[in-house]
PDB file of C-alpha atoms in Angstrom:
ATOM      1  CA  MET Z   1      19.645  -0.333  13.935  1.00 57.00           C
ATOM      2  CA  ALA Z   2      16.496   1.113  12.296  1.00 59.00           C
ATOM      3  CA  ARG Z   3      18.584   3.898  10.761  1.00 69.00           C
ATOM      4  CA  GLN Z   4      21.056   1.386   9.360  1.00 70.00           C
ATOM      5  CA  LEU Z   5      18.248  -0.696   7.842  1.00 63.00           C
ATOM      6  CA  LEU Z   6      16.624   2.389   6.337  1.00 64.00           C
ATOM      7  CA  ARG Z   7      19.929   3.621   4.948  1.00 68.00           C
ATOM      8  CA  ALA Z   8      20.652   0.186   3.439  1.00 66.00           C
ATOM      9  CA  ALA Z   9      17.189  -0.008   1.862  1.00 64.00           C
ATOM     10  CA  VAL Z  10      17.506   3.443   0.302  1.00 67.00           C
ATOM     11  CA  LEU Z  11      21.017   2.757  -0.949  1.00 71.00           C
ATOM     12  CA  HIS Z  12      19.869  -0.538  -2.470  1.00 69.00           C
ATOM     13  CA  ARG Z  13      17.084   1.339  -4.243  1.00 72.00           C
ATOM     14  CA  SER Z  14      14.387  -0.869  -2.699  1.00 84.00           C
ATOM     15  CA  CYS Z  15      12.950   1.949  -0.603  1.00 88.00           C
ATOM     16  CA  THR Z  16      12.445   5.675  -0.856  1.00 91.00           C
ATOM     17  CA  VAL Z  17      11.668   8.327   1.715  1.00 91.00           C
ATOM     18  CA  LEU Z  18      10.405  11.698   0.511  1.00 93.00           C
ATOM     19  CA  VAL Z  19       9.745  14.938   2.318  1.00 93.00           C
ATOM     20  CA  ALA Z  20       7.732  17.961   1.247  1.00 96.00           C
ATOM     21  CA  GLU Z  21       8.906  21.353   2.415  1.00 96.00           C
ATOM     22  CA  VAL Z  22       7.228  24.743   2.435  1.00 96.00           C
ATOM     23  CA  ASP Z  23       9.500  27.668   3.289  1.00 96.00           C
ATOM     24  CA  GLY Z  24      12.093  25.285   4.741  1.00 95.00           C
ATOM     25  CA  ARG Z  25       9.586  23.518   6.987  1.00 96.00           C
ATOM     26  CA  VAL Z  26       8.804  19.814   6.505  1.00 95.00           C
ATOM     27  CA  VAL Z  27       5.021  19.600   6.035  1.00 97.00           C
ATOM     28  CA  GLY Z  28       4.657  16.154   4.549  1.00 96.00           C
ATOM     29  CA  CYS Z  29       6.406  12.889   3.927  1.00 95.00           C
ATOM     30  CA  ALA Z  30       5.996   9.606   2.109  1.00 95.00           C
ATOM     31  CA  SER Z  31       7.812   6.304   2.107  1.00 92.00           C
ATOM     32  CA  ALA Z  32       7.508   3.407  -0.303  1.00 93.00           C
ATOM     33  CA  ARG Z  33       9.248   0.136  -0.990  1.00 89.00           C
ATOM     34  CA  LEU Z  34       9.538  -2.322  -3.829  1.00 88.00           C
ATOM     35  CA  VAL Z  35       7.795  -5.647  -3.244  1.00 85.00           C
ATOM     36  CA  LEU Z  36       6.976  -8.766  -5.189  1.00 78.00           C
ATOM     37  CA  SER Z  37       3.669  -8.393  -6.928  1.00 66.00           C
ATOM     38  CA  PRO Z  38       0.565  -9.416  -4.958  1.00 59.00           C
ATOM     39  CA  LEU Z  39      -0.148 -11.697  -7.935  1.00 56.00           C
ATOM     40  CA  ARG Z  40       3.289 -13.214  -7.571  1.00 49.00           C
ATOM     41  CA  ARG Z  41       2.414 -16.853  -8.231  1.00 41.00           C
ATOM     42  CA  ILE Z  42       0.718 -16.076 -11.533  1.00 42.00           C
ATOM     43  CA  LEU Z  43       3.191 -13.451 -12.701  1.00 43.00           C
ATOM     44  CA  VAL Z  44       6.264 -15.478 -11.829  1.00 41.00           C
ATOM     45  CA  GLN Z  45       5.114 -18.191 -14.207  1.00 42.00           C
ATOM     46  CA  VAL Z  46       4.246 -15.728 -16.957  1.00 43.00           C
ATOM     47  CA  SER Z  47       7.052 -13.202 -16.796  1.00 45.00           C
ATOM     48  CA  GLY Z  48       9.677 -14.558 -14.443  1.00 44.00           C
ATOM     49  CA  GLY Z  49       8.482 -12.314 -11.644  1.00 52.00           C
ATOM     50  CA  ALA Z  50       7.061  -8.861 -11.440  1.00 57.00           C
ATOM     51  CA  ARG Z  51       7.692  -6.018  -9.089  1.00 81.00           C
ATOM     52  CA  ALA Z  52       5.263  -3.689  -7.496  1.00 87.00           C
ATOM     53  CA  ALA Z  53       5.667  -0.927  -4.950  1.00 90.00           C
ATOM     54  CA  HIS Z  54       3.838  -0.330  -1.704  1.00 91.00           C
ATOM     55  CA  VAL Z  55       3.325   3.071  -0.073  1.00 94.00           C
ATOM     56  CA  ASP Z  56       3.980   2.557   3.620  1.00 92.00           C
ATOM     57  CA  LEU Z  57       3.374   6.141   4.700  1.00 93.00           C
ATOM     58  CA  LEU Z  58       1.857   9.327   3.339  1.00 95.00           C
ATOM     59  CA  VAL Z  59       1.321  12.211   5.733  1.00 95.00           C
ATOM     60  CA  VAL Z  60       0.644  15.913   5.209  1.00 97.00           C
ATOM     61  CA  GLU Z  61       0.246  18.305   8.143  1.00 97.00           C
ATOM     62  CA  ASP Z  62      -3.342  19.421   8.761  1.00 95.00           C
ATOM     63  CA  GLY Z  63      -2.740  23.061   7.885  1.00 95.00           C
ATOM     64  CA  TYR Z  64      -1.171  22.132   4.539  1.00 97.00           C
ATOM     65  CA  ARG Z  65      -3.738  19.658   3.265  1.00 95.00           C
ATOM     66  CA  GLY Z  66      -5.691  20.511   0.142  1.00 94.00           C
ATOM     67  CA  ARG Z  67      -2.725  22.241  -1.501  1.00 96.00           C
ATOM     68  CA  GLY Z  68      -1.607  19.372  -3.744  1.00 96.00           C
ATOM     69  CA  ILE Z  69       1.256  18.238  -1.500  1.00 97.00           C
ATOM     70  CA  GLY Z  70      -0.087  14.698  -1.045  1.00 97.00           C
ATOM     71  CA  ALA Z  71      -0.760  14.389  -4.772  1.00 97.00           C
ATOM     72  CA  ALA Z  72       2.762  15.584  -5.549  1.00 97.00           C
ATOM     73  CA  LEU Z  73       4.284  13.061  -3.144  1.00 97.00           C
ATOM     74  CA  LEU Z  74       2.224  10.268  -4.710  1.00 97.00           C
ATOM     75  CA  ASP Z  75       3.337  11.359  -8.178  1.00 97.00           C
ATOM     76  CA  VAL Z  76       7.008  11.178  -7.185  1.00 97.00           C
ATOM     77  CA  VAL Z  77       6.478   7.762  -5.575  1.00 96.00           C
ATOM     78  CA  CYS Z  78       4.889   6.478  -8.796  1.00 96.00           C
ATOM     79  CA  ARG Z  79       7.728   7.822 -10.941  1.00 96.00           C
ATOM     80  CA  TRP Z  80      10.283   6.309  -8.544  1.00 94.00           C
ATOM     81  CA  ALA Z  81       8.536   2.914  -8.736  1.00 92.00           C
ATOM     82  CA  ARG Z  82       8.210   2.998 -12.533  1.00 93.00           C
ATOM     83  CA  ASP Z  83      11.897   3.882 -12.904  1.00 92.00           C
ATOM     84  CA  ARG Z  84      12.724   0.734 -10.915  1.00 89.00           C
ATOM     85  CA  GLY Z  85      10.609  -1.615 -12.999  1.00 88.00           C
ATOM     86  CA  ALA Z  86       7.451  -1.724 -10.896  1.00 89.00           C
ATOM     87  CA  HIS Z  87       4.226  -2.328 -12.774  1.00 89.00           C
ATOM     88  CA  SER Z  88       1.931  -0.999 -10.037  1.00 89.00           C
ATOM     89  CA  VAL Z  89       1.844   0.827  -6.721  1.00 93.00           C
ATOM     90  CA  ASP Z  90      -0.540   0.053  -3.907  1.00 91.00           C
ATOM     91  CA  LEU Z  91      -1.383   1.502  -0.529  1.00 93.00           C
ATOM     92  CA  GLN Z  92      -3.850   0.941   2.255  1.00 92.00           C
ATOM     93  CA  VAL Z  93      -6.294   3.435   3.698  1.00 92.00           C
ATOM     94  CA  HIS Z  94      -8.624   2.982   6.628  1.00 90.00           C
ATOM     95  CA  GLU Z  95     -12.339   3.259   5.911  1.00 88.00           C
ATOM     96  CA  PHE Z  96     -12.682   6.124   8.404  1.00 92.00           C
ATOM     97  CA  ASN Z  97     -10.004   8.199   6.623  1.00 93.00           C
ATOM     98  CA  ARG Z  98     -12.374   9.589   4.011  1.00 93.00           C
ATOM     99  CA  SER Z  99     -10.235  12.602   3.098  1.00 93.00           C
ATOM    100  CA  ALA Z 100      -7.272  10.366   2.227  1.00 94.00           C
ATOM    101  CA  ALA Z 101      -9.499   7.994   0.250  1.00 93.00           C
ATOM    102  CA  ALA Z 102     -10.925  10.976  -1.643  1.00 94.00           C
ATOM    103  CA  LEU Z 103      -7.394  12.142  -2.527  1.00 94.00           C
ATOM    104  CA  TYR Z 104      -6.447   8.703  -3.833  1.00 95.00           C
ATOM    105  CA  GLU Z 105      -9.634   8.441  -5.894  1.00 94.00           C
ATOM    106  CA  ARG Z 106      -9.083  11.915  -7.395  1.00 94.00           C
ATOM    107  CA  GLU Z 107      -5.568  10.825  -8.350  1.00 94.00           C
ATOM    108  CA  GLY Z 108      -6.854   7.714 -10.164  1.00 93.00           C
ATOM    109  CA  TRP Z 109      -6.266   5.032  -7.528  1.00 93.00           C
ATOM    110  CA  LEU Z 110      -8.728   2.122  -7.509  1.00 91.00           C
ATOM    111  CA  ASP Z 111     -10.177   0.296  -4.523  1.00 89.00           C
ATOM    112  CA  THR Z 112      -9.127  -3.315  -5.149  1.00 86.00           C
ATOM    113  CA  ARG Z 113      -9.052  -4.931  -1.722  1.00 79.00           C
ATOM    114  CA  ARG Z 114     -11.138  -5.417   1.317  1.00 77.00           C
ATOM    115  CA  THR Z 115      -9.726  -6.052   4.772  1.00 77.00           C
ATOM    116  CA  MET Z 116     -12.050  -7.353   7.424  1.00 78.00           C
ATOM    117  CA  THR Z 117     -11.383  -7.265  11.171  1.00 78.00           C
ATOM    118  CA  ARG Z 118     -13.007  -9.056  14.053  1.00 83.00           C
ATOM    119  CA  THR Z 119     -12.658  -7.663  17.560  1.00 83.00           C
ATOM    120  CA  LEU Z 120     -12.129 -10.375  20.144  1.00 90.00           C
ATOM    121  CA  GLY Z 121     -13.648 -10.152  23.582  1.00 84.00           C
ATOM    122  CA  ARG Z 122     -11.791 -11.189  26.699  1.00 82.00           C
ATOM    123  CA  GLY Z 123     -12.079 -14.743  27.943  1.00 68.00           C
TER     124      GLY Z 123
END
């Protein structure tokens, strides 16, 4: 069922899945999907609705990091989103993942959100 959903999303142009290969070996991948803008209520009134894209996954194998593969995948995701009418692309990165955050910052991404978590004890 997951394959059918993924295939339908890609065929409907609402999702993309990318792979990066080096010498025929997959060393990275990215997936993104079109979404309504996070500012949907405001933008719907102003422009009839606006689309954004969200990066669900970006992974590069350890031994291939630092070679521009992640940046290249992000660039293709952004072009894909723009070609489909998106005005922005967002993604989430955990605070502890400093190398990923550094990549995004180098590529011009801005930190615009803050997620807070509370751990619940038992009982």
